[in-house]
Amino acid sequence: MTDSTTLPEIFQGRIDSEEKIEPRDWMPDAYRKTLIRQISQHAHSEIVGQLPEGNWITRAPSLRRKAILLAKVQDEAGHGLYLYSAAETLGISREQMLEQLHSGKAKYSSIFNYPTLTWADIGAIGWLVDSAAIINQIPLCRCSYGPYARAMVRICKEESFHQRQGYELLMTLCQGSEEQKAMAQDAINRWWWPSVMMFGPGDANSTHSAQSMQWKIKRNSNDELRQKFVDQAVPQAEYLGLTLPDPDLKWNEARGHYDFGEIDWDEFYQVVGGNGPCNHERISARIKAHEDGAWVREAALAYADKQRQRARKAAA
Ligand code: BYC
């Protein structure tokens, strides 16, 4: 390294040698902005993601299923909190992030704008949505930004339990009556394509991927991860005895991967743009929860204030 090495060159050198970047380190503004965008969107996804599943807590078919679902939904809340904390280390406040979510400025995962119509949807979310989440998130444990990478380790462990409970739920339905099996098939018919879309635009249309991969925020492209998801899901669906709703799904010996059909990108962009089946419902539910919780925030702040006053008195 010569004396004329610039800060951006030193920064990229640290990334290239797999060093973690920590909150007080120098970083380019665009790196900070990209991380705030991705981590806050990820946090919002976890929080909004509680809604479709939370919808079934009171109607779970047994005490065991209710306890499992409650634990899973609570885990998602925890994931949101680790991620908001990780984003706060970059200089944005929790209030600012929530304001961006409530005003529609910040995105959250497209998948949570679909409705949960039957109990089998809880299995489909666990199996397909959590599988997609794990495949997307395991590489994030090696993200160049330390606080995000460390938050992802714990999140991935919990997502893995979530995925298993979804698969086990579906297996129970598939081994049950004809009606139960049909309900599982119907859920897969509705959740398959939205899950395939979760990985984001195809590589040719992904605006952030190239830069994010150079900074080792993302480790794989959207299409690479999507292919991994499809390859993993096909044998799992066969084991369940369910059919994935894609007539073009076929093993390609030359590629060593499954080929799959064309994604409906128009649907994807409609949902991401705020016009999915449940976008309005989800944001209204989050705004209402935030407003209903105002007294908790006020009480917590008043308590913290009182503690500070006591500490000052004791020190005087
Ligand atoms: N939905 O250039 P691209 C969970 C946006 S929660 C909505 O490829 P990037 C769980 C993208 O933001 C799972 N928007 O972007 C919880 C960008 O828009 P902006 C959530 C999407 O960031 C409860 C534009 O499209 N996981 O696990 O390089 C129950 C161009 O895209 C989506 C994460 O958030 C989408 N699906 O790559 C169960 C993981 N896809 O910001 C499960 C962390 C793309 O320019 N995030 N967009 O306005 C990531 O890995 C990346 O941000 C993405 C997108 C792969 C999602």
XYZ file of C-alpha atoms and ligand atoms in Angstrom:
372
model
C 0.000 0.000 0.000
C 1.417 3.453 -0.930
C 0.749 6.805 0.763
C -1.545 7.754 -2.111
C -3.973 4.897 -1.327
C -7.425 6.439 -0.912
C -9.967 5.669 1.796
C -12.288 3.898 -0.689
C -9.356 1.716 -1.838
C -8.431 0.825 1.742
C -12.112 0.050 2.413
C -12.428 -2.236 -0.639
C -9.127 -3.901 0.327
C -10.549 -4.758 3.753
C -13.675 -6.204 2.109
C -11.593 -8.218 -0.359
C -9.593 -9.731 2.488
C -12.823 -10.724 4.279
C -12.439 -8.303 7.184
C -15.679 -7.264 8.853
C -16.643 -3.586 8.719
C -17.787 -2.292 12.117
C -20.024 0.730 12.966
C -17.196 3.179 13.807
C -15.091 2.287 10.749
C -14.899 4.577 7.740
C -17.287 3.478 4.991
C -18.487 5.063 1.734
C -21.847 6.828 2.030
C -23.338 4.545 -0.599
C -22.304 1.430 1.400
C -24.004 2.875 4.494
C -27.128 3.766 2.473
C -27.344 0.335 0.823
C -27.076 -1.381 4.184
C -29.691 0.859 5.799
C -32.026 0.146 2.880
C -31.529 -3.625 2.902
C -31.419 -4.155 6.685
C -34.449 -1.937 7.355
C -36.426 -3.635 4.569
C -35.431 -6.959 6.046
C -36.546 -5.836 9.540
C -39.873 -4.585 8.159
C -40.379 -7.950 6.405
C -39.975 -9.803 9.683
C -42.453 -7.506 11.447
C -45.060 -7.445 8.645
C -44.426 -11.187 8.216
C -46.062 -11.782 11.599
C -49.455 -10.715 10.230
C -50.381 -13.511 7.763
C -49.433 -16.218 10.269
C -50.760 -14.344 13.302
C -54.115 -14.527 11.523
C -54.272 -18.264 12.389
C -53.129 -18.278 16.033
C -56.688 -18.282 17.411
C -57.759 -20.977 14.938
C -54.839 -23.427 15.208
C -56.307 -26.960 15.225
C -54.686 -28.104 18.503
C -52.887 -26.746 21.566
C -49.598 -28.137 20.221
C -49.997 -26.360 16.877
C -51.016 -23.135 18.633
C -47.926 -23.211 20.885
C -45.656 -23.826 17.871
C -47.244 -21.026 15.837
C -47.104 -18.566 18.755
C -43.402 -19.326 19.233
C -42.720 -18.861 15.523
C -44.529 -15.531 15.305
C -42.693 -14.334 18.428
C -39.403 -15.354 16.815
C -40.215 -13.129 13.819
C -40.746 -10.182 16.193
C -37.333 -10.915 17.712
C -35.722 -11.027 14.252
C -37.209 -7.634 13.465
C -35.751 -6.219 16.683
C -32.202 -7.586 16.062
C -32.347 -6.139 12.553
C -33.649 -2.696 13.585
C -30.803 -2.619 16.133
C -28.264 -3.558 13.445
C -29.601 -0.774 11.183
C -29.464 1.748 14.056
C -25.675 1.226 14.268
C -25.524 2.918 10.845
C -27.047 6.184 12.100
C -30.772 5.844 11.387
C -33.294 5.822 14.248
C -36.055 3.284 14.852
C -38.617 6.111 14.520
C -37.261 7.081 11.094
C -37.403 3.482 9.870
C -40.972 3.019 11.101
C -42.018 6.300 9.527
C -40.614 5.051 6.192
C -42.567 1.803 6.524
C -45.834 3.507 7.463
C -45.587 6.115 4.706
C -44.927 3.445 2.054
C -41.410 4.765 1.333
C -39.682 1.606 2.577
C -40.323 -1.795 1.065
C -40.878 -5.139 2.777
C -40.943 -8.596 1.207
C -43.589 -9.024 -1.492
C -44.560 -12.416 -0.076
C -46.389 -10.958 2.916
C -48.954 -9.240 0.713
C -50.725 -12.540 0.025
C -53.592 -13.780 2.221
C -53.572 -16.898 4.438
C -56.884 -18.499 3.479
C -56.652 -21.916 5.150
C -54.697 -23.679 7.895
C -52.555 -25.378 5.201
C -51.192 -21.914 4.306
C -49.336 -21.970 7.625
C -47.551 -25.142 6.452
C -46.891 -23.634 3.016
C -45.366 -20.491 4.562
C -43.184 -22.578 6.884
C -41.995 -24.873 4.123
C -41.714 -22.562 1.096
C -41.334 -19.041 2.523
C -38.968 -20.049 5.302
C -36.961 -22.247 2.886
C -36.602 -19.260 0.562
C -35.688 -17.054 3.525
C -32.994 -19.497 4.722
C -31.473 -19.855 1.253
C -31.365 -16.063 0.928
C -30.145 -15.468 4.471
C -27.418 -18.086 5.058
C -25.013 -16.138 2.798
C -25.897 -12.976 4.772
C -24.185 -14.550 7.826
C -20.986 -13.774 5.869
C -22.056 -10.204 5.007
C -19.164 -7.726 5.226
C -20.992 -5.580 7.821
C -20.369 -7.111 11.267
C -23.629 -6.253 13.106
C -25.796 -7.558 10.217
C -23.734 -10.732 9.806
C -23.911 -11.520 13.529
C -27.675 -10.897 13.715
C -28.160 -13.294 10.804
C -26.481 -16.244 12.576
C -29.179 -16.482 15.233
C -31.962 -15.668 12.779
C -30.929 -18.500 10.461
C -30.944 -21.032 13.306
C -34.508 -20.054 14.176
C -35.633 -20.001 10.524
C -34.421 -23.548 10.220
C -36.807 -24.649 12.999
C -39.588 -22.684 11.281
C -38.982 -24.486 8.008
C -39.100 -27.897 9.694
C -42.386 -27.144 11.470
C -43.973 -26.098 8.156
C -42.839 -29.250 6.413
C -44.039 -31.429 9.294
C -47.428 -29.673 9.269
C -47.820 -30.347 5.549
C -46.689 -33.954 5.954
C -49.430 -34.466 8.565
C -52.048 -33.011 6.188
C -50.750 -35.105 3.264
C -51.036 -38.290 5.338
C -54.580 -37.344 6.422
C -57.933 -37.398 4.623
C -58.453 -36.597 0.924
C -59.804 -33.175 1.971
C -56.696 -32.430 4.037
C -54.407 -33.412 1.166
C -56.439 -31.239 -1.233
C -56.140 -28.321 1.187
C -52.335 -28.763 1.249
C -52.206 -28.908 -2.569
C -54.338 -25.768 -2.851
C -51.987 -23.904 -0.484
C -48.944 -24.951 -2.531
C -50.698 -23.882 -5.732
C -51.140 -20.397 -4.301
C -47.768 -19.987 -2.487
C -45.338 -21.518 -4.998
C -44.940 -18.639 -7.456
C -44.930 -15.836 -4.852
C -42.147 -17.795 -3.071
C -40.139 -18.097 -6.306
C -40.541 -14.308 -6.718
C -39.228 -13.568 -3.202
C -35.637 -13.644 -4.480
C -36.248 -10.396 -6.365
C -35.859 -9.386 -10.016
C -33.872 -11.548 -12.400
C -30.136 -10.754 -12.468
C -30.440 -8.643 -15.618
C -32.930 -6.340 -13.862
C -31.508 -6.295 -10.335
C -30.382 -2.702 -9.796
C -28.325 -3.238 -6.641
C -26.803 -6.716 -7.026
C -23.513 -5.907 -8.786
C -22.460 -3.230 -6.279
C -23.774 -5.173 -3.280
C -21.805 -8.234 -4.364
C -18.623 -6.191 -4.809
C -19.087 -4.959 -1.239
C -19.895 -8.508 -0.085
C -23.222 -7.387 1.342
C -24.814 -9.950 -0.976
C -22.793 -13.081 -1.722
C -24.965 -14.555 -4.479
C -27.148 -13.178 -7.230
C -30.954 -13.330 -7.029
C -31.149 -15.949 -9.814
C -28.475 -18.180 -8.251
C -30.416 -18.331 -4.998
C -33.747 -18.813 -6.793
C -32.314 -21.822 -8.664
C -31.066 -23.318 -5.389
C -34.558 -22.930 -3.929
C -36.231 -24.684 -6.880
C -33.658 -27.529 -6.875
C -34.252 -28.104 -3.174
C -38.057 -27.846 -3.288
C -38.734 -30.350 -6.094
C -37.666 -33.544 -4.254
C -39.268 -32.287 -1.057
C -42.593 -31.815 -2.890
C -42.276 -35.326 -4.363
C -41.778 -36.754 -0.875
C -44.958 -35.010 0.291
C -46.836 -36.293 -2.770
C -47.694 -32.705 -3.819
C -47.387 -31.186 -7.289
C -45.635 -27.877 -7.829
C -47.831 -25.746 -10.136
C -45.360 -25.368 -13.000
C -45.732 -27.553 -16.118
C -42.256 -26.478 -17.287
C -40.509 -27.802 -14.209
C -38.087 -30.420 -15.547
C -34.640 -31.793 -14.630
C -31.974 -30.519 -17.029
C -29.150 -33.065 -17.097
C -26.751 -30.740 -18.932
C -27.186 -27.891 -16.429
C -27.475 -30.174 -13.409
C -30.482 -28.106 -12.283
C -34.248 -27.997 -12.678
C -35.552 -25.775 -15.473
C -38.661 -23.845 -14.486
C -41.331 -21.720 -16.161
C -41.518 -17.991 -16.793
C -42.135 -15.832 -13.707
C -45.051 -13.392 -13.914
C -42.966 -10.235 -13.416
C -45.987 -8.057 -13.910
C -47.523 -9.582 -10.774
C -44.221 -9.140 -8.879
C -43.945 -5.434 -9.719
C -47.629 -4.849 -8.952
C -47.183 -6.349 -5.481
C -43.885 -4.526 -4.837
C -45.495 -1.289 -6.050
C -48.232 -1.477 -3.395
C -51.002 -3.153 -5.407
C -50.862 -6.722 -4.115
C -53.901 -8.466 -2.589
C -53.137 -7.372 1.025
C -50.784 -4.348 0.827
C -53.322 -1.909 2.289
C -54.433 -4.294 5.004
C -50.829 -4.981 6.099
C -49.769 -1.341 6.357
C -53.014 -0.314 8.085
C -52.527 -3.116 10.622
C -48.950 -1.959 11.326
C -49.976 1.708 11.707
C -52.798 0.744 14.067
C -50.451 -1.437 16.174
C -47.957 1.439 16.347
C -50.626 3.931 17.414
C -52.177 1.522 19.928
C -48.701 0.984 21.427
C -47.969 4.702 21.938
C -48.760 4.510 25.659
C -46.200 1.700 26.109
C -43.472 3.827 24.495
C -44.474 6.845 26.599
C -44.493 4.787 29.808
C -41.078 3.255 28.995
C -39.597 6.690 28.287
C -41.110 8.158 31.473
C -39.610 5.283 33.476
C -36.190 5.789 31.883
C -36.438 9.515 32.688
C -37.284 8.779 36.317
C -34.310 6.400 36.582
C -32.000 9.107 35.209
C -33.336 11.661 37.727
C -32.783 9.174 40.586
C -29.243 8.455 39.413
C -28.497 12.213 39.229
C -29.868 12.743 42.761
C -27.845 9.858 44.144
C -24.669 11.190 42.521
C -25.230 14.769 43.830
N -40.133 -7.875 -2.220
O -31.750 -4.739 -7.025
P -32.580 -5.725 -6.278
C -38.561 -13.703 6.386
C -36.868 -4.655 -4.449
S -38.552 -12.151 5.729
C -40.139 -6.528 -2.205
O -32.376 -7.146 -6.577
P -31.450 -6.043 -3.616
C -39.741 -14.228 7.069
C -35.541 -4.202 -3.865
O -35.681 -3.831 -2.504
C -37.623 -12.290 4.242
N -39.180 -5.793 -2.829
O -32.444 -5.411 -4.709
C -40.455 -13.431 7.975
C -35.211 -3.051 -4.781
O -36.013 -1.912 -4.460
P -35.393 -0.532 -3.848
C -37.045 -11.006 3.858
C -38.207 -6.473 -3.458
O -31.692 -5.339 -2.329
C -41.630 -13.914 8.577
C -35.717 -3.533 -6.126
O -36.708 -4.497 -5.855
N -35.654 -11.213 3.522
O -37.590 -14.301 6.261
O -30.065 -6.127 -4.126
C -42.097 -15.202 8.281
C -34.610 -4.117 -6.989
O -34.141 -5.379 -6.464
C -38.146 -7.869 -3.481
C -34.822 -10.196 3.268
O -35.210 -9.051 3.280
C -39.177 -8.587 -2.839
N -39.226 -9.917 -2.827
O -31.988 -7.559 -3.490
C -41.354 -16.003 7.421
C -33.394 -10.582 3.013
N -37.057 -8.243 -4.188
O -34.893 -0.879 -2.463
C -40.183 -15.532 6.822
C -32.484 -9.409 2.843
C -36.464 -7.118 -4.590
O -34.304 -0.103 -4.756
N -32.656 -8.757 1.578
N -37.148 -6.051 -4.164
O -36.564 0.403 -3.799
C -32.066 -9.181 0.424
O -31.394 -10.198 0.388
C -32.210 -8.309 -0.777
O -32.618 -7.021 -0.361
C -33.202 -8.880 -1.862
C -33.284 -7.847 -3.006
C -32.687 -10.188 -2.402
C -34.599 -9.053 -1.250
